[in-house]
Amino acid sequence: MITVDLPDKPPIDWDDWRAPLRQYTEATGLVTSVYDATGVRRIGPLTGSRMSTFLAEQSTLWAEDGPGTALERSLARDVCQQGTPAASEFSEGFCVRALPLLLHGNVYGVLVFGWRFADFSSPLACERIGRQIGVSGHLLWSEVRLDAPVSAQRMATYETLLLTLSSTLDRQRETIDDLTRVNRTRELFLATVSHEMRTPLSALSMRIELMLRTIPDLPEKAVSGLESMRVHVRQEAGMVDDLIDAARTLTGQMSIVRKPIVLGQVLREAIATVEPHAHAKQILMQVTPADYGADIRFEADGQRLQQVCWNLLFNAVKFTPVGGVIRIGIRRSGGWVEIDIADSGQGIEADDLPHVFGAFKLQQHDNATGLGLGLYIARRIVELHEGTLSVSSEGRGRGATFAIRLPVEGAAPVAPEDAAGG
């Protein structure tokens, strides 16, 4: 059984809160801050009125060791411990409230907001407050008297609005957190599958080859059985590779590494891989031009393009009857190179053509092996090269043509000796 350790939760990105909280602050005129679960202020204080801006710039209210900061931290601590909203009052009428930020039911931070008078203040009250925060009471009164108080009812409305905002953002954060965890778990799973399934298949393949080569005078039935096992092991290994490639394709993780390649070399190696299967069915493979496009060189992932060509050729052999023909045509057209692989096989019905490149799509005739992922992966590889892969067929029994179109703008021909050297 394959087991995968779940990755740790990703760290909180507090900057996600900055823009929406700034908009909320400017709309309501309140002062807002965000604290993490350890009591560290991550954002704020954000000010939304002339009075709060004056306090932030001229007083010690929200300094690191200021009385306002101490009150906010006390509220944040209470919210973290209880998991519920809390409220308090600073000096004479400054209303302050706090709401928990929740991720999967756990408090990861606290929103502190308010710092507005619930009623009209007075010069004497401003003098007393000013002495606590190191600012002139007269100057404070000049700002306070121009700042409309926020009633308890309006503060409750503002709290509901902020609660809705925080709930929405927290749900989004939960979704992103879940997706991140799923993605990281999938990566670990794919790595584990790659090791846990490929390794025994490789060992089994080596043992079969060793038995066939080193044990003399094996009974004919034993040799036949071992050769059959060898074929099945290779098929299983291919399906594991297809599953991993398909998973990377579905999640956008498949990538290519561009290097200078000679198209003729890529095609020769792909065709050489398929030729034994074609010969076994007496299928003629015709390549035009005869040099396989040896004068075409461009930047591409040669191994991945070989995978595409091999897949298309293998399918052509699979669906072409004994004695059939497969034609491979290569031509340069402006800034593009076009590779057509046409077979004289079973063909594709018109209704099936739009679905040929779908994941897990199997031909309904003569296709007892595979997962139906090869064409899906092949198209994605071509698209990563900024090219196209298309298919055409005149119908059942009329064969099919797969057309690869790749950009080679600026590609220069290579000398024959370079092409031969690969």
PDB file of C-alpha atoms in Angstrom, residues 187-401:
ATOM      1  CA  GLU A 187       3.070  15.901  -6.090  1.00  0.00           C
ATOM      2  CA  LEU A 188       4.187  13.650  -3.252  1.00  0.00           C
ATOM      3  CA  PHE A 189       1.848  10.926  -4.455  1.00  0.00           C
ATOM      4  CA  LEU A 190       3.172  11.114  -8.014  1.00  0.00           C
ATOM      5  CA  ALA A 191       6.747  10.938  -6.763  1.00  0.00           C
ATOM      6  CA  THR A 192       5.836   7.938  -4.614  1.00  0.00           C
ATOM      7  CA  VAL A 193       4.005   6.209  -7.470  1.00  0.00           C
ATOM      8  CA  SER A 194       6.962   6.835  -9.744  1.00  0.00           C
ATOM      9  CA  HIS A 195       9.316   5.125  -7.292  1.00  0.00           C
ATOM     10  CA  GLU A 196       7.099   2.416  -5.812  1.00  0.00           C
ATOM     11  CA  MET A 197       5.683   1.215  -9.142  1.00  0.00           C
ATOM     12  CA  ARG A 198       8.547   1.791 -11.544  1.00  0.00           C
ATOM     13  CA  THR A 199      11.176   0.151  -9.342  1.00  0.00           C
ATOM     14  CA  PRO A 200       9.593  -3.324  -9.105  1.00  0.00           C
ATOM     15  CA  LEU A 201       8.628  -3.206 -12.782  1.00  0.00           C
ATOM     16  CA  SER A 202      12.237  -2.428 -13.708  1.00  0.00           C
ATOM     17  CA  ALA A 203      13.491  -5.244 -11.488  1.00  0.00           C
ATOM     18  CA  LEU A 204      10.979  -7.680 -13.004  1.00  0.00           C
ATOM     19  CA  SER A 205      11.938  -6.656 -16.524  1.00  0.00           C
ATOM     20  CA  MET A 206      15.635  -7.198 -15.781  1.00  0.00           C
ATOM     21  CA  ARG A 207      14.986 -10.657 -14.320  1.00  0.00           C
ATOM     22  CA  ILE A 208      12.955 -11.708 -17.369  1.00  0.00           C
ATOM     23  CA  GLU A 209      15.680 -10.510 -19.733  1.00  0.00           C
ATOM     24  CA  LEU A 210      18.309 -12.286 -17.655  1.00  0.00           C
ATOM     25  CA  MET A 211      16.382 -15.563 -17.749  1.00  0.00           C
ATOM     26  CA  LEU A 212      15.860 -15.367 -21.506  1.00  0.00           C
ATOM     27  CA  ARG A 213      19.525 -14.666 -22.168  1.00  0.00           C
ATOM     28  CA  THR A 214      21.307 -16.876 -19.625  1.00  0.00           C
ATOM     29  CA  ILE A 215      19.212 -19.994 -19.106  1.00  0.00           C
ATOM     30  CA  PRO A 216      19.907 -22.436 -21.936  1.00  0.00           C
ATOM     31  CA  ASP A 217      17.480 -24.936 -23.363  1.00  0.00           C
ATOM     32  CA  LEU A 218      14.361 -23.398 -21.861  1.00  0.00           C
ATOM     33  CA  PRO A 219      11.199 -25.205 -22.965  1.00  0.00           C
ATOM     34  CA  GLU A 220       9.389 -23.469 -25.780  1.00  0.00           C
ATOM     35  CA  LYS A 221       6.371 -22.792 -23.581  1.00  0.00           C
ATOM     36  CA  ALA A 222       8.617 -21.188 -20.922  1.00  0.00           C
ATOM     37  CA  VAL A 223      10.245 -18.922 -23.499  1.00  0.00           C
ATOM     38  CA  SER A 224       6.837 -17.969 -24.874  1.00  0.00           C
ATOM     39  CA  GLY A 225       5.588 -17.226 -21.362  1.00  0.00           C
ATOM     40  CA  LEU A 226       8.601 -15.092 -20.496  1.00  0.00           C
ATOM     41  CA  GLU A 227       8.325 -13.126 -23.725  1.00  0.00           C
ATOM     42  CA  SER A 228       4.663 -12.528 -23.025  1.00  0.00           C
ATOM     43  CA  MET A 229       5.542 -11.358 -19.512  1.00  0.00           C
ATOM     44  CA  ARG A 230       8.141  -8.996 -20.967  1.00  0.00           C
ATOM     45  CA  VAL A 231       5.521  -7.398 -23.201  1.00  0.00           C
ATOM     46  CA  HIS A 232       3.072  -6.975 -20.327  1.00  0.00           C
ATOM     47  CA  VAL A 233       5.729  -5.469 -18.040  1.00  0.00           C
ATOM     48  CA  ARG A 234       6.593  -2.924 -20.712  1.00  0.00           C
ATOM     49  CA  GLN A 235       2.928  -2.109 -21.146  1.00  0.00           C
ATOM     50  CA  GLU A 236       2.495  -1.593 -17.409  1.00  0.00           C
ATOM     51  CA  ALA A 237       5.577   0.625 -17.247  1.00  0.00           C
ATOM     52  CA  GLY A 238       4.214   2.661 -20.144  1.00  0.00           C
ATOM     53  CA  MET A 239       0.847   3.090 -18.427  1.00  0.00           C
ATOM     54  CA  VAL A 240       2.548   4.282 -15.230  1.00  0.00           C
ATOM     55  CA  ASP A 241       4.476   6.867 -17.244  1.00  0.00           C
ATOM     56  CA  ASP A 242       1.263   7.941 -19.002  1.00  0.00           C
ATOM     57  CA  LEU A 243      -0.579   8.350 -15.712  1.00  0.00           C
ATOM     58  CA  ILE A 244       2.172  10.538 -14.306  1.00  0.00           C
ATOM     59  CA  ASP A 245       2.385  12.642 -17.484  1.00  0.00           C
ATOM     60  CA  ALA A 246      -1.407  12.985 -17.618  1.00  0.00           C
ATOM     61  CA  ALA A 247      -1.547  14.145 -13.995  1.00  0.00           C
ATOM     62  CA  ARG A 248       1.120  16.745 -14.689  1.00  0.00           C
ATOM     63  CA  THR A 249      -0.731  17.844 -17.811  1.00  0.00           C
ATOM     64  CA  LEU A 250      -4.082  18.181 -16.023  1.00  0.00           C
ATOM     65  CA  THR A 251      -2.511  20.397 -13.356  1.00  0.00           C
ATOM     66  CA  GLY A 252      -0.296  22.437 -15.673  1.00  0.00           C
ATOM     67  CA  GLN A 253       2.908  20.979 -14.267  1.00  0.00           C
ATOM     68  CA  MET A 254       4.222  19.374 -17.422  1.00  0.00           C
ATOM     69  CA  SER A 255       7.115  21.360 -18.820  1.00  0.00           C
ATOM     70  CA  ILE A 256       9.594  21.175 -21.670  1.00  0.00           C
ATOM     71  CA  VAL A 257      13.307  21.945 -21.876  1.00  0.00           C
ATOM     72  CA  ARG A 258      14.232  23.599 -25.162  1.00  0.00           C
ATOM     73  CA  LYS A 259      17.594  22.770 -26.711  1.00  0.00           C
ATOM     74  CA  PRO A 260      18.917  22.834 -30.285  1.00  0.00           C
ATOM     75  CA  ILE A 261      17.663  19.694 -32.041  1.00  0.00           C
ATOM     76  CA  VAL A 262      17.908  18.134 -35.485  1.00  0.00           C
ATOM     77  CA  LEU A 263      14.439  17.085 -36.585  1.00  0.00           C
ATOM     78  CA  GLY A 264      15.769  14.213 -38.691  1.00  0.00           C
ATOM     79  CA  GLN A 265      17.438  12.626 -35.678  1.00  0.00           C
ATOM     80  CA  VAL A 266      14.280  12.869 -33.571  1.00  0.00           C
ATOM     81  CA  LEU A 267      12.177  11.229 -36.297  1.00  0.00           C
ATOM     82  CA  ARG A 268      14.711   8.492 -37.031  1.00  0.00           C
ATOM     83  CA  GLU A 269      14.822   7.435 -33.390  1.00  0.00           C
ATOM     84  CA  ALA A 270      11.029   7.495 -33.065  1.00  0.00           C
ATOM     85  CA  ILE A 271      10.558   5.451 -36.246  1.00  0.00           C
ATOM     86  CA  ALA A 272      13.286   3.003 -35.227  1.00  0.00           C
ATOM     87  CA  THR A 273      11.389   2.301 -32.007  1.00  0.00           C
ATOM     88  CA  VAL A 274       8.190   1.455 -33.884  1.00  0.00           C
ATOM     89  CA  GLU A 275       9.653  -0.368 -36.895  1.00  0.00           C
ATOM     90  CA  PRO A 276       9.742  -3.852 -35.263  1.00  0.00           C
ATOM     91  CA  HIS A 277       5.993  -3.635 -34.605  1.00  0.00           C
ATOM     92  CA  ALA A 278       5.376  -2.484 -38.191  1.00  0.00           C
ATOM     93  CA  HIS A 279       7.483  -5.305 -39.631  1.00  0.00           C
ATOM     94  CA  ALA A 280       5.603  -7.850 -37.529  1.00  0.00           C
ATOM     95  CA  LYS A 281       2.407  -6.756 -39.320  1.00  0.00           C
ATOM     96  CA  GLN A 282       4.114  -6.343 -42.710  1.00  0.00           C
ATOM     97  CA  ILE A 283       3.275  -2.639 -42.692  1.00  0.00           C
ATOM     98  CA  LEU A 284       5.273  -0.445 -45.071  1.00  0.00           C
ATOM     99  CA  MET A 285       6.580   2.814 -43.575  1.00  0.00           C
ATOM    100  CA  GLN A 286       7.348   5.532 -46.144  1.00  0.00           C
ATOM    101  CA  VAL A 287       9.206   8.723 -45.156  1.00  0.00           C
ATOM    102  CA  THR A 288       9.322  11.835 -47.340  1.00  0.00           C
ATOM    103  CA  PRO A 289      11.901  13.298 -47.766  1.00  0.00           C
ATOM    104  CA  ALA A 290      14.304  10.411 -47.437  1.00  0.00           C
ATOM    105  CA  ASP A 291      16.633  12.396 -45.129  1.00  0.00           C
ATOM    106  CA  TYR A 292      13.826  12.638 -42.516  1.00  0.00           C
ATOM    107  CA  GLY A 293      14.189  16.445 -42.422  1.00  0.00           C
ATOM    108  CA  ALA A 294      17.895  16.344 -41.552  1.00  0.00           C
ATOM    109  CA  ASP A 295      18.360  19.982 -42.638  1.00  0.00           C
ATOM    110  CA  ILE A 296      15.819  21.335 -40.118  1.00  0.00           C
ATOM    111  CA  ARG A 297      17.148  22.465 -36.758  1.00  0.00           C
ATOM    112  CA  PHE A 298      15.367  24.501 -34.089  1.00  0.00           C
ATOM    113  CA  GLU A 299      14.925  24.919 -30.327  1.00  0.00           C
ATOM    114  CA  ALA A 300      12.699  22.209 -28.831  1.00  0.00           C
ATOM    115  CA  ASP A 301      12.524  19.392 -26.313  1.00  0.00           C
ATOM    116  CA  GLY A 302      13.785  16.530 -28.458  1.00  0.00           C
ATOM    117  CA  GLN A 303      12.852  13.798 -25.997  1.00  0.00           C
ATOM    118  CA  ARG A 304       9.277  15.045 -25.677  1.00  0.00           C
ATOM    119  CA  LEU A 305       8.858  15.464 -29.446  1.00  0.00           C
ATOM    120  CA  GLN A 306      10.156  11.936 -29.922  1.00  0.00           C
ATOM    121  CA  GLN A 307       7.501  10.826 -27.422  1.00  0.00           C
ATOM    122  CA  VAL A 308       4.834  12.548 -29.539  1.00  0.00           C
ATOM    123  CA  CYS A 309       6.028  10.967 -32.790  1.00  0.00           C
ATOM    124  CA  TRP A 310       6.451   7.550 -31.216  1.00  0.00           C
ATOM    125  CA  ASN A 311       2.918   7.695 -29.806  1.00  0.00           C
ATOM    126  CA  LEU A 312       1.376   8.680 -33.149  1.00  0.00           C
ATOM    127  CA  LEU A 313       3.363   6.046 -35.026  1.00  0.00           C
ATOM    128  CA  PHE A 314       2.547   3.313 -32.529  1.00  0.00           C
ATOM    129  CA  ASN A 315      -1.171   4.140 -32.809  1.00  0.00           C
ATOM    130  CA  ALA A 316      -0.890   4.092 -36.610  1.00  0.00           C
ATOM    131  CA  VAL A 317       0.663   0.616 -36.485  1.00  0.00           C
ATOM    132  CA  LYS A 318      -1.923  -0.602 -33.975  1.00  0.00           C
ATOM    133  CA  PHE A 319      -4.910   0.475 -36.094  1.00  0.00           C
ATOM    134  CA  THR A 320      -3.493  -0.403 -39.517  1.00  0.00           C
ATOM    135  CA  PRO A 321      -4.241  -3.926 -40.778  1.00  0.00           C
ATOM    136  CA  VAL A 322      -1.596  -6.393 -41.942  1.00  0.00           C
ATOM    137  CA  GLY A 323       0.001  -5.276 -45.198  1.00  0.00           C
ATOM    138  CA  GLY A 324      -1.029  -1.644 -44.769  1.00  0.00           C
ATOM    139  CA  VAL A 325       0.954   1.554 -45.309  1.00  0.00           C
ATOM    140  CA  ILE A 326       2.016   4.405 -43.021  1.00  0.00           C
ATOM    141  CA  ARG A 327       3.289   7.579 -44.684  1.00  0.00           C
ATOM    142  CA  ILE A 328       5.353  10.164 -42.798  1.00  0.00           C
ATOM    143  CA  GLY A 329       5.691  13.499 -44.567  1.00  0.00           C
ATOM    144  CA  ILE A 330       7.971  16.338 -43.417  1.00  0.00           C
ATOM    145  CA  ARG A 331       7.940  19.799 -44.962  1.00  0.00           C
ATOM    146  CA  ARG A 332       9.033  23.312 -44.131  1.00  0.00           C
ATOM    147  CA  SER A 333       6.462  26.061 -44.675  1.00  0.00           C
ATOM    148  CA  GLY A 334       7.619  29.554 -43.806  1.00  0.00           C
ATOM    149  CA  GLY A 335       8.287  29.710 -40.089  1.00  0.00           C
ATOM    150  CA  TRP A 336       6.719  26.296 -39.474  1.00  0.00           C
ATOM    151  CA  VAL A 337       7.614  22.667 -39.861  1.00  0.00           C
ATOM    152  CA  GLU A 338       4.776  20.251 -40.599  1.00  0.00           C
ATOM    153  CA  ILE A 339       4.854  16.511 -39.906  1.00  0.00           C
ATOM    154  CA  ASP A 340       1.992  14.392 -41.230  1.00  0.00           C
ATOM    155  CA  ILE A 341       1.530  10.775 -40.164  1.00  0.00           C
ATOM    156  CA  ALA A 342      -1.071   9.105 -42.369  1.00  0.00           C
ATOM    157  CA  ASP A 343      -2.136   5.467 -42.116  1.00  0.00           C
ATOM    158  CA  SER A 344      -4.373   3.169 -44.123  1.00  0.00           C
ATOM    159  CA  GLY A 345      -6.046   1.843 -41.001  1.00  0.00           C
ATOM    160  CA  GLN A 346      -9.510   1.669 -39.520  1.00  0.00           C
ATOM    161  CA  GLY A 347     -10.119   5.423 -39.651  1.00  0.00           C
ATOM    162  CA  ILE A 348     -12.171   7.574 -37.295  1.00  0.00           C
ATOM    163  CA  GLU A 349     -15.879   8.302 -37.493  1.00  0.00           C
ATOM    164  CA  ALA A 350     -16.807  11.983 -37.873  1.00  0.00           C
ATOM    165  CA  ASP A 351     -18.623  12.011 -34.521  1.00  0.00           C
ATOM    166  CA  ASP A 352     -15.494  10.730 -32.778  1.00  0.00           C
ATOM    167  CA  LEU A 353     -13.015  13.212 -34.254  1.00  0.00           C
ATOM    168  CA  PRO A 354     -13.691  16.010 -31.718  1.00  0.00           C
ATOM    169  CA  HIS A 355     -12.990  13.603 -28.832  1.00  0.00           C
ATOM    170  CA  VAL A 356      -9.811  11.923 -30.044  1.00  0.00           C
ATOM    171  CA  PHE A 357      -7.502  14.023 -27.853  1.00  0.00           C
ATOM    172  CA  GLY A 358      -9.530  13.680 -24.646  1.00  0.00           C
ATOM    173  CA  ALA A 359      -8.070  12.009 -21.559  1.00  0.00           C
ATOM    174  CA  PHE A 360      -8.930   8.306 -21.150  1.00  0.00           C
ATOM    175  CA  LYS A 361     -10.466   8.196 -24.626  1.00  0.00           C
ATOM    176  CA  LEU A 362     -10.082   4.748 -26.179  1.00  0.00           C
ATOM    177  CA  GLN A 363     -10.905   3.754 -29.723  1.00  0.00           C
ATOM    178  CA  GLN A 364     -13.808   1.348 -29.529  1.00  0.00           C
ATOM    179  CA  HIS A 365     -12.273  -1.110 -32.003  1.00  0.00           C
ATOM    180  CA  ASP A 366      -9.057  -3.141 -31.792  1.00  0.00           C
ATOM    181  CA  ASN A 367      -7.692  -1.276 -28.772  1.00  0.00           C
ATOM    182  CA  ALA A 368      -7.572  -3.667 -25.879  1.00  0.00           C
ATOM    183  CA  THR A 369      -4.473  -2.115 -24.292  1.00  0.00           C
ATOM    184  CA  GLY A 370      -3.516   1.263 -22.855  1.00  0.00           C
ATOM    185  CA  LEU A 371      -5.358   3.920 -20.907  1.00  0.00           C
ATOM    186  CA  GLY A 372      -6.319   6.256 -23.732  1.00  0.00           C
ATOM    187  CA  LEU A 373      -3.891   8.943 -22.528  1.00  0.00           C
ATOM    188  CA  GLY A 374      -1.283   8.963 -25.289  1.00  0.00           C
ATOM    189  CA  LEU A 375      -2.962  11.421 -27.655  1.00  0.00           C
ATOM    190  CA  TYR A 376      -4.032  13.656 -24.773  1.00  0.00           C
ATOM    191  CA  ILE A 377      -0.410  13.904 -23.593  1.00  0.00           C
ATOM    192  CA  ALA A 378       0.922  14.285 -27.151  1.00  0.00           C
ATOM    193  CA  ARG A 379      -1.284  17.291 -27.885  1.00  0.00           C
ATOM    194  CA  ARG A 380      -0.217  18.978 -24.648  1.00  0.00           C
ATOM    195  CA  ILE A 381       3.462  18.483 -25.481  1.00  0.00           C
ATOM    196  CA  VAL A 382       2.949  20.041 -28.913  1.00  0.00           C
ATOM    197  CA  GLU A 383       1.028  22.952 -27.369  1.00  0.00           C
ATOM    198  CA  LEU A 384       3.901  23.556 -24.921  1.00  0.00           C
ATOM    199  CA  HIS A 385       6.024  24.035 -28.050  1.00  0.00           C
ATOM    200  CA  GLU A 386       3.438  26.628 -29.204  1.00  0.00           C
ATOM    201  CA  GLY A 387       2.382  24.312 -32.001  1.00  0.00           C
ATOM    202  CA  THR A 388      -0.735  22.361 -32.934  1.00  0.00           C
ATOM    203  CA  LEU A 389      -1.680  18.689 -33.247  1.00  0.00           C
ATOM    204  CA  SER A 390      -4.771  17.874 -35.290  1.00  0.00           C
ATOM    205  CA  VAL A 391      -6.433  14.817 -36.808  1.00  0.00           C
ATOM    206  CA  SER A 392      -8.469  14.189 -39.931  1.00  0.00           C
ATOM    207  CA  SER A 393     -10.158  11.119 -41.359  1.00  0.00           C
ATOM    208  CA  GLU A 394     -12.595  10.405 -44.143  1.00  0.00           C
ATOM    209  CA  GLY A 395     -14.403   7.906 -41.979  1.00  0.00           C
ATOM    210  CA  ARG A 396     -14.520   4.262 -41.047  1.00  0.00           C
ATOM    211  CA  GLY A 397     -11.988   2.145 -42.961  1.00  0.00           C
ATOM    212  CA  ARG A 398     -10.469   5.182 -44.715  1.00  0.00           C
ATOM    213  CA  GLY A 399      -7.411   5.710 -42.493  1.00  0.00           C
ATOM    214  CA  ALA A 400      -6.455   8.753 -40.416  1.00  0.00           C
ATOM    215  CA  THR A 401      -3.905  11.567 -40.651  1.00  0.00           C
TER     216      THR A 401
END
